[in-house]
Coordinates of C-alpha atoms in Angstrom, one line a residue:
M1 CA 106.7 -18.9 82.9
K2 CA 103.6 -18.9 81.1
V3 CA 101.9 -20.0 77.3
V4 CA 99.7 -17.9 76.4
K5 CA 97.5 -18.6 72.8
F6 CA 94.8 -16.3 71.6
G7 CA 92.1 -17.4 69.3
G8 CA 90.8 -16.5 65.7
S9 CA 88.6 -13.5 67.6
S10 CA 91.5 -12.3 69.6
V11 CA 93.8 -11.4 66.9
A12 CA 91.0 -10.7 64.4
N13 CA 91.8 -6.7 63.9
A14 CA 94.1 -4.0 65.2
Q15 CA 92.1 -3.2 68.5
Q16 CA 92.2 -7.3 69.2
F17 CA 96.0 -7.1 68.6
Q18 CA 96.5 -4.0 71.5
K19 CA 95.0 -6.2 73.9
V20 CA 96.9 -9.5 73.1
A21 CA 99.6 -7.0 73.6
H22 CA 98.4 -5.2 77.2
I23 CA 97.9 -8.6 78.8
V24 CA 101.1 -10.5 77.5
T25 CA 103.4 -7.6 78.6
S26 CA 101.3 -6.9 81.8
D27 CA 102.5 -10.0 83.0
E28 CA 106.2 -10.9 82.6
A29 CA 105.6 -14.9 82.8
R30 CA 103.8 -15.1 79.4
K31 CA 107.2 -15.5 77.4
F32 CA 105.7 -17.7 74.6
V33 CA 102.7 -16.6 72.4
V34 CA 100.7 -19.0 70.1
V35 CA 98.7 -17.3 67.8
S36 CA 95.8 -18.3 65.1
A37 CA 95.0 -16.5 62.7
P38 CA 92.4 -13.6 62.1
G39 CA 88.8 -14.8 63.1
K40 CA 85.6 -12.8 62.7
R41 CA 85.7 -8.9 63.3
C42 CA 81.6 -8.7 63.3
K43 CA 79.0 -11.8 62.8
D44 CA 78.5 -11.6 59.0
D45 CA 82.3 -11.7 58.0
T46 CA 84.3 -14.1 57.1
K47 CA 87.2 -15.8 58.8
M48 CA 90.9 -15.6 57.4
T49 CA 91.2 -19.5 56.9
D50 CA 88.0 -19.2 55.1
L51 CA 89.4 -17.2 52.9
L52 CA 92.2 -19.0 52.2
I53 CA 90.1 -22.3 51.2
T54 CA 88.3 -20.2 48.7
L55 CA 92.0 -19.0 47.3
A56 CA 93.0 -22.4 47.4
K57 CA 90.1 -23.8 46.1
K58 CA 90.0 -21.6 43.3
V59 CA 93.6 -21.7 42.4
M60 CA 93.1 -26.2 42.3
E61 CA 90.0 -25.4 39.9
D62 CA 92.2 -23.5 37.6
E63 CA 89.6 -20.5 37.7
L64 CA 90.9 -16.7 38.3
Y65 CA 92.1 -16.2 42.4
E66 CA 94.0 -12.9 42.2
G67 CA 90.6 -10.8 44.0
V68 CA 90.3 -13.8 46.7
L69 CA 94.5 -13.1 47.4
A70 CA 93.4 -9.4 47.3
Q71 CA 91.1 -10.2 49.4
V72 CA 93.2 -12.0 52.2
V73 CA 96.4 -9.4 51.7
A74 CA 93.9 -6.9 52.6
R75 CA 93.1 -7.9 55.9
Y76 CA 96.5 -7.9 56.7
D77 CA 96.7 -4.5 55.2
E78 CA 93.9 -3.3 57.9
I79 CA 96.0 -4.2 60.5
V80 CA 99.0 -2.9 59.5
T81 CA 97.6 0.5 58.8
D82 CA 95.4 0.6 62.3
L83 CA 98.9 -0.1 64.1
H84 CA 101.1 2.0 62.1
L85 CA 103.2 -0.6 61.1
S86 CA 106.0 -0.5 58.3
R87 CA 104.3 -1.6 55.6
D88 CA 106.9 -3.5 53.9
I89 CA 105.9 -6.3 55.9
L90 CA 102.5 -6.3 53.6
D91 CA 105.1 -7.3 50.4
V92 CA 106.6 -9.9 52.4
I93 CA 103.1 -11.5 52.6
S94 CA 102.5 -11.3 49.4
A95 CA 105.3 -12.5 47.8
N96 CA 104.7 -15.5 50.6
L97 CA 101.1 -16.2 49.1
Q98 CA 101.8 -16.1 45.7
Q99 CA 105.2 -18.5 46.4
M100 CA 102.9 -21.2 47.7
I101 CA 100.4 -20.8 44.9
D102 CA 103.2 -21.4 42.5
T103 CA 105.3 -24.3 44.0
Y104 CA 101.8 -26.4 45.0
R105 CA 99.4 -25.4 42.1
D106 CA 99.5 -29.1 40.8
Q107 CA 99.7 -30.8 44.3
P108 CA 96.2 -29.9 46.1
E109 CA 96.8 -31.4 49.5
R110 CA 99.7 -29.2 50.0
L111 CA 98.5 -26.2 48.5
L112 CA 95.8 -26.1 51.1
D113 CA 97.5 -27.1 53.7
A114 CA 100.3 -24.2 53.1
L115 CA 97.7 -21.9 52.1
K116 CA 95.7 -22.6 55.3
A117 CA 98.9 -22.7 57.6
S118 CA 99.5 -19.1 56.1
G119 CA 97.0 -17.1 58.3
E120 CA 98.5 -18.0 61.4
D121 CA 102.2 -17.9 60.1
N122 CA 101.6 -14.4 58.8
N123 CA 99.9 -13.2 62.0
A124 CA 102.6 -14.3 64.2
K125 CA 104.7 -12.3 62.0
L126 CA 102.4 -9.2 62.2
M127 CA 102.1 -9.5 66.3
A128 CA 106.3 -10.3 66.6
H129 CA 106.3 -6.8 64.6
Y130 CA 103.9 -5.2 66.9
F131 CA 105.8 -5.7 70.1
R132 CA 109.2 -4.8 68.4
Q133 CA 107.2 -1.1 68.0
L134 CA 106.0 -0.8 71.4
G135 CA 109.6 -1.2 72.6
Y136 CA 109.4 -4.4 73.7
E137 CA 111.8 -7.8 72.3
A138 CA 110.3 -9.9 70.4
H139 CA 110.5 -12.5 67.6
Y140 CA 108.6 -14.4 65.1
V141 CA 109.7 -18.0 65.5
N142 CA 108.9 -20.3 62.6
P143 CA 107.6 -24.1 63.6
K144 CA 110.4 -25.7 62.0
D145 CA 113.1 -23.8 63.9
A146 CA 110.5 -24.3 67.1
G147 CA 111.5 -27.8 66.8
I148 CA 107.7 -28.5 65.9
F149 CA 107.8 -31.7 63.6
V150 CA 104.4 -33.6 62.7
T151 CA 103.3 -36.9 61.3
D152 CA 103.0 -35.9 57.1
E153 CA 99.1 -36.5 57.4
P154 CA 97.8 -33.4 55.6
G155 CA 95.0 -31.9 57.8
N156 CA 95.4 -34.6 60.7
A157 CA 99.0 -34.1 61.3
Q158 CA 100.4 -36.1 64.8
I159 CA 103.0 -34.4 67.0
L160 CA 106.3 -36.4 66.4
P161 CA 107.5 -37.3 70.3
E162 CA 110.9 -35.8 69.5
S163 CA 109.4 -32.2 69.2
Y164 CA 109.5 -32.0 72.4
D165 CA 113.5 -32.1 73.1
Q166 CA 113.2 -29.5 70.3
L167 CA 111.0 -26.9 72.1
A168 CA 112.5 -27.3 75.3
R169 CA 115.6 -25.2 73.5
L170 CA 113.3 -22.3 73.4
N171 CA 114.1 -21.7 76.9
E172 CA 117.2 -20.5 75.9
R173 CA 116.1 -17.7 73.8
S174 CA 115.2 -14.0 75.3
G175 CA 112.5 -12.1 74.5
I176 CA 108.6 -12.2 73.4
L177 CA 108.8 -15.7 70.8
V178 CA 105.7 -15.4 69.1
I179 CA 104.9 -18.9 67.6
P180 CA 101.6 -19.5 65.0
G181 CA 99.4 -22.2 65.9
F182 CA 98.0 -24.8 63.7
F183 CA 100.7 -26.4 61.8
G184 CA 104.4 -28.1 61.6
Y185 CA 106.8 -29.5 59.4
S186 CA 107.1 -33.2 58.2
R187 CA 110.7 -34.5 58.2
S188 CA 110.8 -33.8 54.4
G189 CA 110.2 -30.4 55.2
H190 CA 106.7 -30.2 53.8
I191 CA 104.0 -27.7 55.8
V192 CA 101.4 -30.1 57.2
T193 CA 98.1 -28.7 59.8
F194 CA 96.6 -30.0 62.1
P195 CA 93.0 -30.8 62.3
R196 CA 90.9 -27.2 62.0
G197 CA 90.9 -25.6 65.5
G198 CA 94.3 -27.0 65.6
S199 CA 96.3 -23.7 67.4
D200 CA 95.0 -25.2 70.6
I201 CA 96.9 -28.6 69.7
T202 CA 99.5 -26.0 69.4
G203 CA 100.0 -24.1 72.5
S204 CA 99.4 -27.3 74.3
I205 CA 102.6 -28.6 72.8
V206 CA 104.6 -25.7 73.1
A207 CA 103.5 -25.5 76.9
A208 CA 104.8 -29.3 77.4
G209 CA 107.7 -28.9 75.6
V210 CA 108.7 -25.6 77.0
G211 CA 107.6 -26.9 80.5
A212 CA 105.3 -24.4 80.8
E213 CA 103.6 -23.8 84.9
L214 CA 100.7 -22.4 82.9
Y215 CA 98.7 -23.0 79.4
E216 CA 96.1 -19.9 79.1
N217 CA 94.0 -20.3 76.2
F218 CA 92.5 -16.7 75.7
T219 CA 89.3 -16.3 74.1
D220 CA 86.1 -14.4 73.7
V221 CA 84.5 -15.8 76.8
D222 CA 84.9 -15.1 80.6
S223 CA 84.7 -18.4 80.8
I224 CA 83.6 -22.4 79.8
Y225 CA 79.6 -22.6 80.3
C226 CA 78.8 -26.3 81.6
V227 CA 75.9 -26.0 78.7
N228 CA 75.6 -24.1 75.1
P229 CA 74.2 -20.5 76.3
S230 CA 72.6 -20.3 72.9
I231 CA 70.5 -23.3 74.4
V232 CA 69.9 -22.1 77.5
E233 CA 69.9 -18.6 78.8
H234 CA 72.8 -17.6 81.2
P235 CA 73.9 -21.1 82.5
C236 CA 76.1 -21.6 85.0
Q237 CA 80.1 -20.6 84.5
L238 CA 82.3 -23.3 85.5
K239 CA 85.3 -22.5 87.8
E240 CA 87.0 -26.1 87.7
L241 CA 87.0 -29.0 85.6
T242 CA 89.6 -32.1 85.0
Y243 CA 91.4 -33.2 81.2
R244 CA 88.8 -35.9 81.6
E245 CA 85.9 -33.7 82.0
M246 CA 86.8 -30.8 79.0
R247 CA 88.4 -33.9 76.6
E248 CA 84.3 -35.3 77.0
L249 CA 83.0 -32.2 76.7
S250 CA 85.0 -31.1 73.6
Y251 CA 84.5 -34.2 71.9
A252 CA 80.8 -33.9 71.9
G253 CA 80.2 -30.2 71.0
F254 CA 82.2 -27.9 73.1
S255 CA 83.8 -25.5 70.9
V256 CA 85.9 -23.7 73.3
F257 CA 88.8 -26.0 73.5
H258 CA 90.0 -28.2 70.4
D259 CA 89.5 -32.0 71.9
E260 CA 93.1 -33.3 70.8
A261 CA 94.6 -30.0 72.3
L262 CA 94.9 -31.8 76.2
E263 CA 96.7 -34.5 75.3
P264 CA 100.5 -32.8 75.5
V265 CA 99.6 -30.6 79.0
Y266 CA 97.1 -34.1 80.9
R267 CA 100.6 -36.2 80.4
R268 CA 102.7 -33.3 81.6
G269 CA 100.3 -32.6 84.6
I270 CA 100.2 -28.8 83.2
P271 CA 97.3 -27.0 84.6
V272 CA 95.4 -25.1 81.8
C273 CA 93.2 -21.6 82.0
V274 CA 90.5 -20.4 79.8
K275 CA 90.0 -16.6 79.6
N276 CA 88.5 -14.2 77.8
T277 CA 90.9 -11.3 76.0
N278 CA 87.9 -9.0 75.7
N279 CA 88.2 -9.2 79.8
P280 CA 91.1 -10.5 81.0
E281 CA 90.9 -9.5 84.7
A282 CA 88.1 -12.4 84.8
P283 CA 89.0 -15.5 86.6
G284 CA 88.2 -17.9 83.6
T285 CA 87.8 -21.4 84.1
M286 CA 90.9 -23.9 85.6
I287 CA 91.4 -27.3 83.7
V288 CA 93.4 -29.6 86.1
A289 CA 93.9 -32.9 87.1
T290 CA 91.3 -33.5 89.8
R291 CA 88.8 -31.2 91.0
D292 CA 86.3 -32.2 94.1
H293 CA 83.4 -33.5 92.7
R294 CA 81.1 -33.6 95.9
E295 CA 79.0 -30.6 95.2
R296 CA 78.7 -30.9 91.7
P297 CA 79.1 -34.4 90.3
V298 CA 77.6 -33.4 86.6
A299 CA 80.2 -31.3 85.6
G300 CA 78.5 -30.1 82.1
I301 CA 76.3 -31.1 79.2
A302 CA 77.1 -31.1 75.6
S303 CA 75.1 -32.3 72.2
D304 CA 76.0 -32.4 68.2
T305 CA 74.1 -32.9 65.4
G306 CA 74.3 -34.6 62.4
F307 CA 75.0 -38.3 63.4
C308 CA 73.1 -41.7 62.1
S309 CA 73.0 -45.2 63.1
I310 CA 73.3 -48.5 61.5
N311 CA 71.4 -51.0 62.8
V312 CA 72.3 -54.7 62.5
S313 CA 70.5 -57.7 63.7
K314 CA 71.3 -61.5 63.8
Y315 CA 69.8 -64.1 65.5
L316 CA 72.7 -65.9 67.9
M317 CA 74.5 -62.8 67.2
N318 CA 76.2 -63.3 70.2
R319 CA 77.6 -66.5 69.6
E320 CA 79.0 -65.7 66.3
I321 CA 82.9 -64.8 66.9
G322 CA 84.4 -61.9 65.1
F323 CA 80.9 -60.6 64.0
G324 CA 81.8 -56.7 65.5
R325 CA 85.2 -56.9 64.0
R326 CA 83.9 -58.0 60.6
L327 CA 81.0 -55.2 60.2
L328 CA 83.9 -52.4 62.1
Q329 CA 86.5 -54.2 59.5
I330 CA 83.5 -52.8 56.9
L331 CA 83.8 -49.7 58.1
E332 CA 87.0 -49.1 58.3
D333 CA 87.6 -49.8 54.6
E334 CA 85.3 -47.6 53.3
G335 CA 87.5 -44.5 55.6
I336 CA 84.7 -44.3 57.5
S337 CA 85.2 -43.8 61.7
Y338 CA 82.5 -44.5 64.2
E339 CA 81.2 -42.8 67.6
H340 CA 79.6 -45.6 69.4
T341 CA 79.1 -49.4 69.4
P342 CA 75.8 -50.4 71.7
S343 CA 75.1 -53.6 71.3
G344 CA 72.3 -56.4 72.8
I345 CA 72.8 -60.1 72.5
D346 CA 71.1 -60.6 68.7
N347 CA 71.7 -56.3 67.6
M348 CA 74.8 -54.4 67.5
S349 CA 74.5 -50.4 65.9
V350 CA 77.2 -48.3 65.0
I351 CA 76.6 -44.5 65.2
L352 CA 78.8 -42.1 63.1
R353 CA 78.6 -38.9 61.3
E354 CA 76.0 -38.8 58.9
E355 CA 78.5 -36.8 56.3
Q356 CA 80.7 -40.3 56.2
L357 CA 78.1 -42.1 54.0
A358 CA 77.8 -39.5 51.4
G359 CA 77.1 -40.7 47.6
D360 CA 77.7 -44.0 46.8
I361 CA 79.3 -45.2 49.8
E362 CA 75.8 -46.4 51.9
R363 CA 75.2 -48.5 49.0
R364 CA 78.4 -49.8 49.2
V365 CA 78.5 -50.7 53.3
L366 CA 75.0 -52.1 53.4
E367 CA 75.1 -54.5 50.5
R368 CA 78.2 -55.5 52.0
I369 CA 77.0 -56.0 55.3
V370 CA 73.9 -58.3 54.1
K371 CA 76.5 -60.1 51.9
E372 CA 79.4 -60.8 54.4
L373 CA 77.6 -61.0 57.6
R374 CA 74.5 -62.7 56.4
V375 CA 72.5 -60.3 58.6
D376 CA 68.4 -60.5 59.0
E377 CA 67.9 -56.7 59.3
V378 CA 69.9 -53.7 58.4
S379 CA 68.7 -50.2 58.7
I380 CA 70.1 -46.9 58.4
E381 CA 68.3 -44.3 61.5
R382 CA 69.4 -41.0 60.7
D383 CA 68.7 -37.3 62.1
L384 CA 70.5 -38.4 64.8
A385 CA 71.8 -36.1 68.0
L386 CA 74.3 -36.9 70.7
I387 CA 73.9 -35.4 74.1
M388 CA 76.3 -36.3 76.9
V389 CA 76.2 -35.8 79.8
V390 CA 80.1 -35.4 81.9
G391 CA 81.2 -35.5 85.5
E392 CA 84.0 -37.1 86.9
G393 CA 81.5 -37.5 90.3
M394 CA 78.7 -39.3 88.8
E395 CA 80.7 -43.0 89.8
R396 CA 79.9 -41.5 92.7
S397 CA 76.4 -40.3 93.2
V398 CA 73.6 -42.3 92.9
G399 CA 70.7 -41.5 90.8
I400 CA 72.4 -39.6 88.3
A401 CA 71.2 -41.6 85.4
A402 CA 67.7 -41.5 86.7
K403 CA 67.4 -38.0 86.6
A404 CA 68.4 -37.6 83.1
T405 CA 65.5 -40.5 82.0
A406 CA 62.9 -38.6 84.0
A407 CA 64.0 -35.3 82.4
F408 CA 63.3 -36.8 79.0
A409 CA 60.2 -38.2 80.4
R410 CA 59.0 -34.4 81.4
A411 CA 59.7 -33.2 78.6
N412 CA 58.2 -35.5 75.9
V413 CA 61.9 -36.5 74.4
N414 CA 62.2 -40.5 73.4
I415 CA 65.3 -41.4 74.1
E416 CA 66.5 -43.3 71.2
M417 CA 69.4 -45.2 72.6
I418 CA 71.9 -45.0 76.1
N419 CA 75.5 -45.7 76.1
Q420 CA 77.6 -45.1 79.3
G421 CA 81.7 -45.7 79.4
S422 CA 83.5 -48.2 81.5
S423 CA 85.1 -45.3 83.5
E424 CA 81.0 -43.8 84.3
V425 CA 82.9 -39.9 83.3
S426 CA 80.2 -39.8 81.1
M427 CA 76.4 -40.8 79.7
M428 CA 75.7 -40.5 76.1
F429 CA 71.8 -40.4 74.7
G430 CA 70.6 -40.5 71.6
V431 CA 67.4 -38.5 70.7
K432 CA 66.2 -37.2 67.3
A433 CA 67.7 -33.7 66.6
D434 CA 64.2 -31.9 66.4
A435 CA 64.2 -32.5 70.2
V436 CA 67.8 -31.8 71.3
E437 CA 67.2 -28.7 72.2
R438 CA 64.4 -29.5 74.8
A439 CA 66.6 -32.4 75.8
V440 CA 69.3 -30.1 76.8
R441 CA 67.1 -27.7 78.8
A442 CA 65.7 -30.5 80.2
L443 CA 68.7 -32.0 81.2
Y444 CA 70.3 -28.8 82.4
D445 CA 67.1 -28.0 84.9
V446 CA 67.6 -31.4 86.9
Y447 CA 71.0 -31.3 87.0
F448 CA 72.2 -26.8 87.6

């Protein structure tokens, strides 16, 4: 028995709905279907989720929102019309959206979560309706009825452990079960969304809960590439990755699979296959517990921009008990999360997303560091990019780091920082953002 999840591009219009139906019904094992909100129909299109965010902002700012609401309904209307579905369902969708606006108008976080979640929720209703029109037994399953209960953290929900026992009961139901991704319900009955891209998380949770033999994640590429194809033309396709390698690559910029989505299937040892809705016969990329690293110790190279580094220096820092804890406490007090903390005996750097220092936050952080930690120097280095070289085989391969530094030298890229975790699954390099593509191409040349 399999759980299949379809991303936004896979359910963007009627033609994609038809492809999804063919994929699901071609294999009786594909009983559980998780869908995203409609994605872009073309390059310049707007994703449904972005439309819904705009709608929520209009309501919150007490502006006229009816035009955006009409755009949202029109997206579903196009699918309904092209698939020749009953138009009654559009009335249900319109009424549902208006009810959310009326209910949560004065609760901004609740309104935003409810409207964002409606993209997946209404698409799941349409998908189940389409399966039934084709003559198959199919049921829309609301996440509350499925047992997906989460923490009450709007926009950042975490699954509650008891959900898995509830989800296991879905195995007793017949037919194709269509479940909307991206959200669950708090114990108090509120809709709460996972982080953006959270339909991957829902698919993984459902796969773990029902004990699937395989979790298939359908997207718009034949496989996962070892590097971003917008940086390197025709890069190598990966046949196999481990959970840990995929987690590192997703965190560092691979957008094909949400970085939080692996935990439920990893815990239960359920393999994941990333496949292409537009070319379902392609084998895709398997994400598994272990792989043979001998041929290719490096699995992939990921990169992302938008980072900065807070650099702190103090003589005899290494002798000062609690210095690192107090530095990170200042960031915690400001609600700032960090990515890495490279350090020396008299200096320490904290790498974080630059956007977190917006407004007055930067000044407060620097003032507190100077006043409370009595440092000799503190500065911020901006416009950094992080590059991750990932592979579980690196631990047993000599010269991996030497190849990287030599590649940077040949490409005339200065390394701002280097960090390697104790697990040796990845190496992190910090470079200036304007050199990141040159650096990634140089790394690709030496490893692939």
